Tab-separated table of C-alpha atoms and ligand atoms in Angstrom:
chain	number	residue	atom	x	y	z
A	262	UNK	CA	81.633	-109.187	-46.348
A	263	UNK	CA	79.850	-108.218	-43.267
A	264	UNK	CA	81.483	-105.179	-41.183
A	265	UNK	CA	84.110	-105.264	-38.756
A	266	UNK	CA	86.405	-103.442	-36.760
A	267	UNK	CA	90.095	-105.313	-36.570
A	268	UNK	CA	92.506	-104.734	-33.747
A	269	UNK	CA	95.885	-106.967	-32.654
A	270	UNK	CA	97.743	-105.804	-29.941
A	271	UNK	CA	100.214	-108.519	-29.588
A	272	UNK	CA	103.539	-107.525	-31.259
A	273	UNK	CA	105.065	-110.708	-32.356
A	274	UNK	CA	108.734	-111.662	-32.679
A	275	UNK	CA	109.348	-114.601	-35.003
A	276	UNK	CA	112.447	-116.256	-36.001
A	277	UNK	CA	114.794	-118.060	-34.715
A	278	UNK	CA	117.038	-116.444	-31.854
A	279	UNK	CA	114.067	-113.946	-31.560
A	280	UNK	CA	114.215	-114.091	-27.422
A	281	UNK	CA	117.835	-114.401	-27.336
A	282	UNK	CA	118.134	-110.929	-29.331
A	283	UNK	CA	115.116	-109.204	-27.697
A	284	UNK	CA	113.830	-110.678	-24.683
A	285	UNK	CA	116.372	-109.115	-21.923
A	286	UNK	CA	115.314	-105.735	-23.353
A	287	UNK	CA	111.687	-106.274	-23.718
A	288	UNK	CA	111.709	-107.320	-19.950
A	289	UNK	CA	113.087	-104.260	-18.808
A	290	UNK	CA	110.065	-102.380	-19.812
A	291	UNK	CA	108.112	-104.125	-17.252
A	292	UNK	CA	107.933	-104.083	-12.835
A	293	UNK	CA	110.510	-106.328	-11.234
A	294	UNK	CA	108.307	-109.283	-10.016
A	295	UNK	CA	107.127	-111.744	-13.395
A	296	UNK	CA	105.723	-115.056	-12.443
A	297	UNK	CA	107.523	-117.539	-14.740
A	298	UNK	CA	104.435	-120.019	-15.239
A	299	UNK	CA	105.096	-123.679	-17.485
A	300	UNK	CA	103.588	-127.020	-18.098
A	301	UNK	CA	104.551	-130.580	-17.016
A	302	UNK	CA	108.367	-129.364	-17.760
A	303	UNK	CA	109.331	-130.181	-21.243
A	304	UNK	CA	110.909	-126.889	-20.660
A	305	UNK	CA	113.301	-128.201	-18.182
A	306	UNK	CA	114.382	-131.418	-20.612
A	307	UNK	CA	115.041	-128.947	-23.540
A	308	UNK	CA	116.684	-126.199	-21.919
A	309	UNK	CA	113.893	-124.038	-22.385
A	310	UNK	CA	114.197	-123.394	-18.624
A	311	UNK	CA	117.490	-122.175	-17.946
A	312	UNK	CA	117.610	-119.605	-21.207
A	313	UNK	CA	114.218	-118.195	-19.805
A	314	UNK	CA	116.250	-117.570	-16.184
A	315	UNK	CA	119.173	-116.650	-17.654
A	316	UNK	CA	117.134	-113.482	-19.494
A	317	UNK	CA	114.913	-112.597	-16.445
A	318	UNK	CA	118.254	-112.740	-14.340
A	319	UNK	CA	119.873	-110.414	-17.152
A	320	UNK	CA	117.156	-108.046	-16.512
A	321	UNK	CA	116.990	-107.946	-13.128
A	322	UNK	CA	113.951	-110.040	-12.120
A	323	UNK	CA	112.666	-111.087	-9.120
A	324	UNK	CA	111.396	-114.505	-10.207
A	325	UNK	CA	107.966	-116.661	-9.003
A	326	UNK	CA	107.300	-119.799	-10.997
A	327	UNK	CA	104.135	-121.607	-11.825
A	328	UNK	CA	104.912	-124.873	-12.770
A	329	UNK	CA	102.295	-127.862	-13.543
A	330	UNK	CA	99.692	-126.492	-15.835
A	331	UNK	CA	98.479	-129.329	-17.969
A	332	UNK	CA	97.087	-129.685	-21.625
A	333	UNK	CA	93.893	-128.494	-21.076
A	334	UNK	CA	94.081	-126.549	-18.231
A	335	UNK	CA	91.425	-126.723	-15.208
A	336	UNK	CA	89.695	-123.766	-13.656
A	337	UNK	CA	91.400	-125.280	-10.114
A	338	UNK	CA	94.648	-123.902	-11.702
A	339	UNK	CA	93.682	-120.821	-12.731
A	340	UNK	CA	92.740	-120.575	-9.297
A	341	UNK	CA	95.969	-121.384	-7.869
A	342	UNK	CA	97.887	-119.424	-10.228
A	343	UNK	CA	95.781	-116.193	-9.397
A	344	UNK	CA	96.328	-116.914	-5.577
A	345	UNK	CA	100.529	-116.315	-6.721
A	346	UNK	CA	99.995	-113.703	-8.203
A	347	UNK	CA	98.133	-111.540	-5.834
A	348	UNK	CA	100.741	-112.967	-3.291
A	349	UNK	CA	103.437	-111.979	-4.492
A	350	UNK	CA	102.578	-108.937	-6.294
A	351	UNK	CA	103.232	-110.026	-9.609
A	352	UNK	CA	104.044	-107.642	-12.463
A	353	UNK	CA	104.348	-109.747	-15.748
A	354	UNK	CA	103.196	-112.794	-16.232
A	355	UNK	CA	105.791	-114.441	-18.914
A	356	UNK	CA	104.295	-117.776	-20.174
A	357	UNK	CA	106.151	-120.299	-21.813
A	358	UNK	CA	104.603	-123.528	-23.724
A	359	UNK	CA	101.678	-124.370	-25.542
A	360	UNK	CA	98.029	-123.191	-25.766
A	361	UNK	CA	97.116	-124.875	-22.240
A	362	UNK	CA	100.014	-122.789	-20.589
A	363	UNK	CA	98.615	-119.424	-22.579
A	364	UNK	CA	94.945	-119.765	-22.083
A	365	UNK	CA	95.474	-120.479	-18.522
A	366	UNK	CA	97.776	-117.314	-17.961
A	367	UNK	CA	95.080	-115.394	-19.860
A	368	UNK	CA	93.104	-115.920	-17.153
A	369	UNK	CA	95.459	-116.528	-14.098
A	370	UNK	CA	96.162	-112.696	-15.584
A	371	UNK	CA	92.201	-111.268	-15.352
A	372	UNK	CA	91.229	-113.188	-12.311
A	373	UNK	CA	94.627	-112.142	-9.992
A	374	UNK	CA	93.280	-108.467	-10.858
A	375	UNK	CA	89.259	-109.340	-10.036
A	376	UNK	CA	87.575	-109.993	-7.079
A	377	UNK	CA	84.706	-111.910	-8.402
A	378	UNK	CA	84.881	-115.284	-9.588
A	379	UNK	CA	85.712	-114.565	-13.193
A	380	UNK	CA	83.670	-117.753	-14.579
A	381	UNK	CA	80.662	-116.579	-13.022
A	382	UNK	CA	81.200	-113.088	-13.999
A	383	UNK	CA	81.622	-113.886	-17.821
A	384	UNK	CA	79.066	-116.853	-18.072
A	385	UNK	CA	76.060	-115.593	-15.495
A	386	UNK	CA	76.317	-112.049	-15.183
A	387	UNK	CA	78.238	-111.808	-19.122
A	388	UNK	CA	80.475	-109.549	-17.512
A	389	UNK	CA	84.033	-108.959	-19.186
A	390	UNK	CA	87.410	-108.345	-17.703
A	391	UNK	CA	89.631	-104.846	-18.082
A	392	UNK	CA	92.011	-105.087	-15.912
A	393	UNK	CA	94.979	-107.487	-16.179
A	394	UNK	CA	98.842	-108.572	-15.409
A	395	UNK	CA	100.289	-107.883	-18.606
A	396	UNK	CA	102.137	-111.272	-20.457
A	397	UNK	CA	104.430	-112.231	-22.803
A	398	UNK	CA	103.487	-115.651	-24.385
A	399	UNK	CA	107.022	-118.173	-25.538
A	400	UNK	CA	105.439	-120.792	-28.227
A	401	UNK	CA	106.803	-123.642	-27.734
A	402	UNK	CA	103.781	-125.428	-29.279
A	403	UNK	CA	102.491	-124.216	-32.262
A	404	UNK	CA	98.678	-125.291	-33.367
A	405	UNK	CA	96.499	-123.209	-31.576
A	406	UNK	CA	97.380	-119.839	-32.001
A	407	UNK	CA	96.563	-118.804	-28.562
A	408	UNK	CA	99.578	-116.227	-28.396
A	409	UNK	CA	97.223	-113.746	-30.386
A	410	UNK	CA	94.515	-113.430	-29.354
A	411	UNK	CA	92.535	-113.090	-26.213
A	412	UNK	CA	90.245	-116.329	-25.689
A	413	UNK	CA	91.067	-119.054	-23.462
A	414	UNK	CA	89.764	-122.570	-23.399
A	415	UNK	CA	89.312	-123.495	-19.716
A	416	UNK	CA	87.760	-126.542	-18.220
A	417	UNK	CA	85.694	-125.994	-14.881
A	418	UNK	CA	85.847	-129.853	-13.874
A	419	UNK	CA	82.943	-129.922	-11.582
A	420	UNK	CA	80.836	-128.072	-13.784
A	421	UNK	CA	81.806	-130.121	-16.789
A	422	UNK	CA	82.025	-128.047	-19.007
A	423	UNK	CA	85.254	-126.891	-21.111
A	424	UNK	CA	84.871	-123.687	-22.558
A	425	UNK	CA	86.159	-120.025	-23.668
A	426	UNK	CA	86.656	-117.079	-21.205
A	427	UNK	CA	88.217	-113.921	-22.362
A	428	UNK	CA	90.907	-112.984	-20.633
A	429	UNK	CA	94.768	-110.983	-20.850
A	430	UNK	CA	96.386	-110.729	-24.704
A	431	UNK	CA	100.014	-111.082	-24.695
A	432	UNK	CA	101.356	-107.785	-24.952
A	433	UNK	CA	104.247	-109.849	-27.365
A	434	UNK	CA	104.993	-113.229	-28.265
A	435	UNK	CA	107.854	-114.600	-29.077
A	436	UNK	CA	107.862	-117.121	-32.230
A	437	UNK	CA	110.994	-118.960	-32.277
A	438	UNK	CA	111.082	-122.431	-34.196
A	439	UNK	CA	114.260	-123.662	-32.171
A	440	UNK	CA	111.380	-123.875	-29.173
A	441	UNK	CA	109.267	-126.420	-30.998
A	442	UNK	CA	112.015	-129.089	-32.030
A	443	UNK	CA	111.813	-130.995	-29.567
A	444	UNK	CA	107.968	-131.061	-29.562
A	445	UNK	CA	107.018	-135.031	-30.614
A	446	UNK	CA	105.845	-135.513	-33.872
A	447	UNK	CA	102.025	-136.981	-32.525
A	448	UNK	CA	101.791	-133.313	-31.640
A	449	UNK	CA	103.188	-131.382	-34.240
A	450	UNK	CA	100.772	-132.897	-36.276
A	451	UNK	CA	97.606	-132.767	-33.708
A	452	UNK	CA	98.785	-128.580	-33.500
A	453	UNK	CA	98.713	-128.279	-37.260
A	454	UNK	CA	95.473	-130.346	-37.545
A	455	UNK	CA	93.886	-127.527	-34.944
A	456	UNK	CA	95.367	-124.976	-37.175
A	457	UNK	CA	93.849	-126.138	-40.322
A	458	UNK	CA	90.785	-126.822	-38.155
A	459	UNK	CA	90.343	-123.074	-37.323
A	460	UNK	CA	90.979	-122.488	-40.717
A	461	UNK	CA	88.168	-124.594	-42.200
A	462	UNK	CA	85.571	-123.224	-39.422
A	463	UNK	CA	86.330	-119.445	-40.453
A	464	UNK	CA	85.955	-120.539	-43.933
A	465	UNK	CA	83.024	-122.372	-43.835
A	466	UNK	CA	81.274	-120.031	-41.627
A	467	UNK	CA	79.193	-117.337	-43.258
A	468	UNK	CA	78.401	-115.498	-45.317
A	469	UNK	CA	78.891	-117.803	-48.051
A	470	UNK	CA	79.867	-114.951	-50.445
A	471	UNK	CA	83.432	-114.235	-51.715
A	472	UNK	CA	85.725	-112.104	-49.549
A	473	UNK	CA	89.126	-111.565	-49.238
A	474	UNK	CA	89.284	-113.354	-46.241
A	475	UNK	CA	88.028	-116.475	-47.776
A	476	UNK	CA	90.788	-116.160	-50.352
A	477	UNK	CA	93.814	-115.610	-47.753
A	478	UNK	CA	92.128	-118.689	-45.648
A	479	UNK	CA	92.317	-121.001	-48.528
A	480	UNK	CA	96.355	-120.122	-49.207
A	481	UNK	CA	96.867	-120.587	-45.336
A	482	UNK	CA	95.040	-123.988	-45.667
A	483	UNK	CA	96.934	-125.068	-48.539
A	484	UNK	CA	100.327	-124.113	-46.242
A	485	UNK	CA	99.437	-126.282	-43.542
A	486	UNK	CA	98.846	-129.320	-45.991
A	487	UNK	CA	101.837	-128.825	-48.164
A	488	UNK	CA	104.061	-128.353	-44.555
A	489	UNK	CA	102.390	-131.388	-42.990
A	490	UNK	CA	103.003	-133.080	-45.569
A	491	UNK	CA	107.116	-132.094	-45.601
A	492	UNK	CA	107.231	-133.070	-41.891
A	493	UNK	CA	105.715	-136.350	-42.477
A	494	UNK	CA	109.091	-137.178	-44.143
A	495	UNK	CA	111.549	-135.205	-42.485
A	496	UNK	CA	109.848	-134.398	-38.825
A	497	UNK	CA	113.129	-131.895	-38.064
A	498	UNK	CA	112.668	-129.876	-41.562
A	499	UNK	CA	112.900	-126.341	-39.470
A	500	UNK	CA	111.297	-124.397	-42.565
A	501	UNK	CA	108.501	-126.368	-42.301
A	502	UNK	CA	107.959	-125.830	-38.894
A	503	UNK	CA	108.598	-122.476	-39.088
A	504	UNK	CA	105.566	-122.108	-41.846
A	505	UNK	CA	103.147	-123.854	-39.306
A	506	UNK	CA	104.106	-121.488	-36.419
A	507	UNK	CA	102.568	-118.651	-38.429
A	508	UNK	CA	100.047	-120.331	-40.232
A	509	UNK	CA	98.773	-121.272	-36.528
A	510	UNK	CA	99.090	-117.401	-35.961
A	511	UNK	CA	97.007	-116.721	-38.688
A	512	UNK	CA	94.469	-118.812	-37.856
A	513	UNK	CA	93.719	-117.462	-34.875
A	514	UNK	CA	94.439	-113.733	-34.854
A	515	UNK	CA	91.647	-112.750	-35.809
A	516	UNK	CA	92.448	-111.936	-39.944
A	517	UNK	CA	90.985	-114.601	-41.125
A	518	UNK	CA	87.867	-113.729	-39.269
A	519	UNK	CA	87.386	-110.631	-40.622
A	520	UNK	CA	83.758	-110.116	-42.097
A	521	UNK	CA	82.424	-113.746	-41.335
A	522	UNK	CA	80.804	-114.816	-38.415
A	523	UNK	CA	83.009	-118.252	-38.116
A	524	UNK	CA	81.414	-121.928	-37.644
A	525	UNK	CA	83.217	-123.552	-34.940
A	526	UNK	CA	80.756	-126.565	-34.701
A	527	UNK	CA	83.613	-129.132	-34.427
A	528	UNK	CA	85.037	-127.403	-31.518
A	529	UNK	CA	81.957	-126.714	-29.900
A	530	UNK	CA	81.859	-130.593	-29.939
A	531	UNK	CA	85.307	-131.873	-29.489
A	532	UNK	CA	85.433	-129.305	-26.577
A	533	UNK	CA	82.900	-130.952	-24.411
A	534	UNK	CA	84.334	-133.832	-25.173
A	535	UNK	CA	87.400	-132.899	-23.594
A	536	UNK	CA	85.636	-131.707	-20.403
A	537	UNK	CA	84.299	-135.178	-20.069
A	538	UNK	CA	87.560	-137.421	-21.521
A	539	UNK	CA	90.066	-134.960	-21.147
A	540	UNK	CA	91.451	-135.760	-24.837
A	541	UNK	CA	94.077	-134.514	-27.041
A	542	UNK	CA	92.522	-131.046	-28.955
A	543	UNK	CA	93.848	-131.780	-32.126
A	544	UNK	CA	93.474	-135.578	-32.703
A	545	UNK	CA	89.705	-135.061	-31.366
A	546	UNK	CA	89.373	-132.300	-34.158
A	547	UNK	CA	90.545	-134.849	-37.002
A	548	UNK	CA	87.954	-137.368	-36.052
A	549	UNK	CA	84.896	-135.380	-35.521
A	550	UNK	CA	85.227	-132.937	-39.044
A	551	UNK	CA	85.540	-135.846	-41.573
A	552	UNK	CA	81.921	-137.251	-39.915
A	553	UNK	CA	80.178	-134.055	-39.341
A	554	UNK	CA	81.118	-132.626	-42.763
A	555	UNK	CA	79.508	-135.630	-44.359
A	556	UNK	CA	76.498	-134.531	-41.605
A	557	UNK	CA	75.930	-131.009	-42.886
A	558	UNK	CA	77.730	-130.624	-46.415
A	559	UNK	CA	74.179	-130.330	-48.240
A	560	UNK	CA	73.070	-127.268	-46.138
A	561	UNK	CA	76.616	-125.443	-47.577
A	562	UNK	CA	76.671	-127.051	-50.853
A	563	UNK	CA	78.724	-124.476	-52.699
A	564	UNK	CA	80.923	-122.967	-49.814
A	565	UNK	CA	81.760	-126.804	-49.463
A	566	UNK	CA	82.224	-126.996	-52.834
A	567	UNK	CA	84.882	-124.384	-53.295
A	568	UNK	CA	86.382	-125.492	-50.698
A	569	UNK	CA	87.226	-128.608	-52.139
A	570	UNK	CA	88.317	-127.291	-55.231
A	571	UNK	CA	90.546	-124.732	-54.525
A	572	UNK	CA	91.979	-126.710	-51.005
A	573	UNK	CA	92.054	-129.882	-52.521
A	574	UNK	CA	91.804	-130.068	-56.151
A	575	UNK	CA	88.385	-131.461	-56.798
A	576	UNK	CA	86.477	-131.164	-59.982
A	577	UNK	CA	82.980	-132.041	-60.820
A	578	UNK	CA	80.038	-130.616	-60.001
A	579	UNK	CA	79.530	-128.837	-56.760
A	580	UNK	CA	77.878	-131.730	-55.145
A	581	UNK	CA	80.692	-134.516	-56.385
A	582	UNK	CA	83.420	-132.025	-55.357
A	583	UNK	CA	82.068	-131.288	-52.100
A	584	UNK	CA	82.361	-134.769	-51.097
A	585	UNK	CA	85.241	-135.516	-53.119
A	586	UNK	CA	86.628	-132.579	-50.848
A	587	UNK	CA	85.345	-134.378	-47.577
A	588	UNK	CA	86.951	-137.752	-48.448
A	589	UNK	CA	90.463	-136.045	-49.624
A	590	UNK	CA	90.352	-134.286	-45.882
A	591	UNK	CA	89.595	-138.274	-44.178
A	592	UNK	CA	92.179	-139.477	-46.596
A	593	UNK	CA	94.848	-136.539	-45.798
A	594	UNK	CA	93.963	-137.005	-41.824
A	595	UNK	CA	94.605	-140.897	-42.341
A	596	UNK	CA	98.031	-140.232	-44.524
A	597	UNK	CA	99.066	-138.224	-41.305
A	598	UNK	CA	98.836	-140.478	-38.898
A	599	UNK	CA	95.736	-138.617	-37.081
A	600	UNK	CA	93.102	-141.360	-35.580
A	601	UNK	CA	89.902	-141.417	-37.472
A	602	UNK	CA	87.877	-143.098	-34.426
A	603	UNK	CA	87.756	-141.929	-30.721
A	604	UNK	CA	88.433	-145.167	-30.102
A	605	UNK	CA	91.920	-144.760	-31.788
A	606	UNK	CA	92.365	-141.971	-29.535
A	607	UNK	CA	91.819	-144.364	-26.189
A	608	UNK	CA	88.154	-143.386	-25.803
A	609	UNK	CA	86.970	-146.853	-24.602
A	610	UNK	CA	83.324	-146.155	-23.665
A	611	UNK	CA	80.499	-144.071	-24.964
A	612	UNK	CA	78.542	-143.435	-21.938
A	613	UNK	CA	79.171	-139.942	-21.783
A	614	UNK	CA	78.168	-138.873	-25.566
A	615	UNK	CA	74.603	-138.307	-24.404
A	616	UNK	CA	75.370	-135.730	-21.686
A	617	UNK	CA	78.474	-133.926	-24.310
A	618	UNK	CA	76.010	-134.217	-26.737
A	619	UNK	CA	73.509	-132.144	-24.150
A	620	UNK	CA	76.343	-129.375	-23.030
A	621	UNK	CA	77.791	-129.208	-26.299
A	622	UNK	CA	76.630	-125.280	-27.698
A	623	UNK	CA	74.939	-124.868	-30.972
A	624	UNK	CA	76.687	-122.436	-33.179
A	625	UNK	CA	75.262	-119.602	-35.286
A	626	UNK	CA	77.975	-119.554	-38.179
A	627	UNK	CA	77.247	-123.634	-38.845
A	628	UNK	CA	75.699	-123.509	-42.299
A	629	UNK	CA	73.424	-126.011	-40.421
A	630	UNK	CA	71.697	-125.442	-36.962
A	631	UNK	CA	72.378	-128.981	-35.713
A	632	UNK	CA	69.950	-129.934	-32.586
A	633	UNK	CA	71.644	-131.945	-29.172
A	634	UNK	CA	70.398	-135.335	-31.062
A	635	UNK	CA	72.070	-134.842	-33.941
A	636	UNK	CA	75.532	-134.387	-32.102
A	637	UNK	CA	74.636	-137.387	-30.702
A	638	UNK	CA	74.581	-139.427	-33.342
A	639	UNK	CA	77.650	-137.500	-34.651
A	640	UNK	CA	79.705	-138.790	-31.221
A	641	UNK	CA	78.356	-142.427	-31.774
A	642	UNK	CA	79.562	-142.244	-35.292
A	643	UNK	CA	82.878	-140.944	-34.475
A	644	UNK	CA	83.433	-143.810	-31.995
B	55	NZQ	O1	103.472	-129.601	-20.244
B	55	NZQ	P1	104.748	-129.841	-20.931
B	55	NZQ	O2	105.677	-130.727	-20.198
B	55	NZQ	O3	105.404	-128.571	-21.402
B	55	NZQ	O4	104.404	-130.703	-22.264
B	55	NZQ	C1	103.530	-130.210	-23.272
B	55	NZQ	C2	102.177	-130.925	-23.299
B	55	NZQ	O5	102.265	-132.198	-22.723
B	55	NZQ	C3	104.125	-130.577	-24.605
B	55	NZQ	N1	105.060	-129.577	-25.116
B	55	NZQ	C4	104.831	-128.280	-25.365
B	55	NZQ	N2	105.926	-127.724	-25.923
B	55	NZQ	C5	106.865	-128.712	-26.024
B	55	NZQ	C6	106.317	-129.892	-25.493
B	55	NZQ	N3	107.001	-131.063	-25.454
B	55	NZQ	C7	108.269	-131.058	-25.934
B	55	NZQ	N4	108.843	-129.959	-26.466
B	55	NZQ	C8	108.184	-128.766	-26.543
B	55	NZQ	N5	108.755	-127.710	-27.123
B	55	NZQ	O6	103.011	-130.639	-25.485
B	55	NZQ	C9	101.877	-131.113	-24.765
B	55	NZQ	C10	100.656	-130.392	-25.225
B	55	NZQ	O7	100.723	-129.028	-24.893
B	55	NZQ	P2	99.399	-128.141	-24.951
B	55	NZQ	O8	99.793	-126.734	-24.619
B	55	NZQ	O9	98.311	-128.765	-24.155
B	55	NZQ	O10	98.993	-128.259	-26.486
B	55	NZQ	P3	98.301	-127.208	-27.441
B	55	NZQ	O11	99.249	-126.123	-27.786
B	55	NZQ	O12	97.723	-127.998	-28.547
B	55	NZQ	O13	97.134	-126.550	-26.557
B	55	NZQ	C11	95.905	-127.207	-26.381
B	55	NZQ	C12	94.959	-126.348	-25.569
B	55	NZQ	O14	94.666	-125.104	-26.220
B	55	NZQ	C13	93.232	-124.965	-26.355
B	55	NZQ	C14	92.787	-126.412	-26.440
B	55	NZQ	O15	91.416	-126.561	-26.209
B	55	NZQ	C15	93.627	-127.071	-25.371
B	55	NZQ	O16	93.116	-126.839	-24.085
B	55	NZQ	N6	92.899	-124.085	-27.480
B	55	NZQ	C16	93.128	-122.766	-27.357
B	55	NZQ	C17	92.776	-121.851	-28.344
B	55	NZQ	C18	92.972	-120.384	-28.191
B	55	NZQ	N7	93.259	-119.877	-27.026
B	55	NZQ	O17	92.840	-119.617	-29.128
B	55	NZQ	C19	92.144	-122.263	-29.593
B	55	NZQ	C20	92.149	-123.729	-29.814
B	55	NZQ	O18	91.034	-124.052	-30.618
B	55	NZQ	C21	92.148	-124.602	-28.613
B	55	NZQ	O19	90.832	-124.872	-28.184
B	56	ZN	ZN1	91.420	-125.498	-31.876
């Protein structure tokens, strides 16, 4: 295990009735103005909404809201969301959906504080961010496990390019399963498909040798499956959800990371693929790791090996388990109703693979250094 120094700031709050019991108080610790900021306003439909007013009314809030921000969120509304803030001298920023409504608070909160253009600061001049609004992320999307950590996955649509900024960590978040019920079943499964996604590029990134991480990664994996798998059946099953609203924790707070310098290949790809077709996360995850598994399996023969044996059951030698493993992962993504084609997902033309193929960044954790070409013929595959 290489070294590493492990810090999580976030206190988290999980269970059901978790705001209802300690949200009022928790809000009380913080300045009077909080910007209430939301997505397209599923919020609204599921009552969502009024609970959130009713606590920041309880406590005495003066209330701003930032409505609109959409699955993957654009630099424009980080923008716009900043602009609030400085406006109205905001003092908590209390965010309430998915990973798009997270990550973009994350940075609404670094860039309201910053007078330089905070993509220009952290990509050209690698410059990080100190100060920020603090924030309190409410999951109401579990999957990406944004509410623990302090990356953000922002697309600058001029620039083309979707990728992560660091921002604000949520000082707590609040992980209540009632939230996610009425969250459709396409993306309960696309949110656990990123989770086991994270999963499988911490795992597979190096070193290869056996670490304690490794093990803990492989029972989380084997969670999401076994839960996916309950939900398939019975899409309400609240324990179930309740598993994958940690699990996506897990994946993503950093634990799993510990010691290994992760892969993230797929979502190096799938991410620039967003910035040009503005996909769904997940459901581009589930089509690109089948195909580029089968791509680089050789150059991690064992690590891919164990993987299939102690995530999926496979036996043989390492090379007949390792794909064994790869075509149980297809299959499982298949039995879940996840596409296996971009096309599937509505992608109707390829013209833009050559120029995500060009933007998308080549990671050092891959167990092979792919080149722009091979990504190429890695998108033409998956389409
Ligand atoms: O906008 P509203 O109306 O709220 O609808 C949302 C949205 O359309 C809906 N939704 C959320 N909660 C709901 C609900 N609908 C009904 N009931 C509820 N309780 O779900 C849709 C998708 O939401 P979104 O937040 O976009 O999904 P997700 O949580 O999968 O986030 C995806 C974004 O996170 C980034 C992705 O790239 C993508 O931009 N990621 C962030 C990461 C991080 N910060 O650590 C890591 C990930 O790898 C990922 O890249
Ligand atoms: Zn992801």
């Amino acid at each position: 295990m290489n070294n590493f120094i492990y810090e999580n700031k976030t206190k988290v709050y999980f269970g059901k009735g978790c705001a209802k019991e300690y949200l009022t108080s928790l809000l009380k610790k913080y300045g009077g103005k909080v910007l209430l900021a939301y997505g397209g306003g599923s919020i609204k439909k599921n009552g969502i909404y009024d609970e959130m007013i009713g606590y920041l009314t309880a406590a005495g809030k003066e209330v701003t809201e930032f409505s609109g921000i959409m699955p993957n969120p654009t630099y424009a509304k980080v923008q716009e969301g900043a602009k609030l803030c400085r406006e109205k001298n905001i003092n908590l920023i209390l965010a309430v959906g998915g990973g798009s409504v997270i990550d973009c608070c994350k940075i609404v909160s670094a860039q309201a504080k910053q007078k330089r253009d905070i993509w220009m600061m952290e990509f050209e001049c690698r410059s990080y961010p100190a100060e920020f609004i603090p924030m309190i992320a409410i999951v109401t999307d579990a999957g990406t496990g944004a509410e623990m950590n302090n990356g953000a996955v922002i697309t600058h649509e001029e620039k083309k390019i979707k990728a992560g900024l660091l921002g604000a960590q949520a000082d707590a978040a609040m992980l209540d399963v009632g939230y996610t019920m009425s969250l459709p079943m396409k993306q309960v499964v696309s949110g656990a498909f990123d989770t086991l996604s994270h999963c499988m590029e911490t795992y597979l990134g190096k070193p290869e040798e056996n670490n304690l991480s490794d093990d803990m990664n492989e029972a989380v994996m084997r969670s999401v499956i076994c839960n996916m798998r309950v939900l398939l059946t019975d899409p309400q099953n609240e324990a179930a959800r309740s598993e994958l609203m940690w699990a996506s924790s897990m994946g993503e707070n950093g634990i799993l990371k510990s010691g290994k310098i992760t892969d993230f290949q797929a979502h190096q790809i799938e991410h620039q693929l967003g910035a040009y077709t503005n996909c769904n996360h997940g459901q581009g995850l589930a089509v690109i790791h089948p195909i580029l598994y089968r791509h680089i399996y050789k150059d991690g023969l064992s690590r891919f090996a164990r993987f299939a044996r102690n995530v999926w059951g496979a036996d043989g030698t390492d090379d007949e388990a390792a794909i064994s493993g790869i075509n149980a992962l297809a299959a499982f993504i298949k039995e879940m109703g996840l596409p296996a084609s971009f096309r599937e997902m509505g992608i109707t033309d390829d013209d833009c693979f050559k120029d995500v193929a060009e933007s998308t960044n080549i990671t050092a954790g891959c167990c092979k250094k792919l080149s722009h070409e091979e990504i190429h013929e890695i998108l033409k595959e998956c389409f």
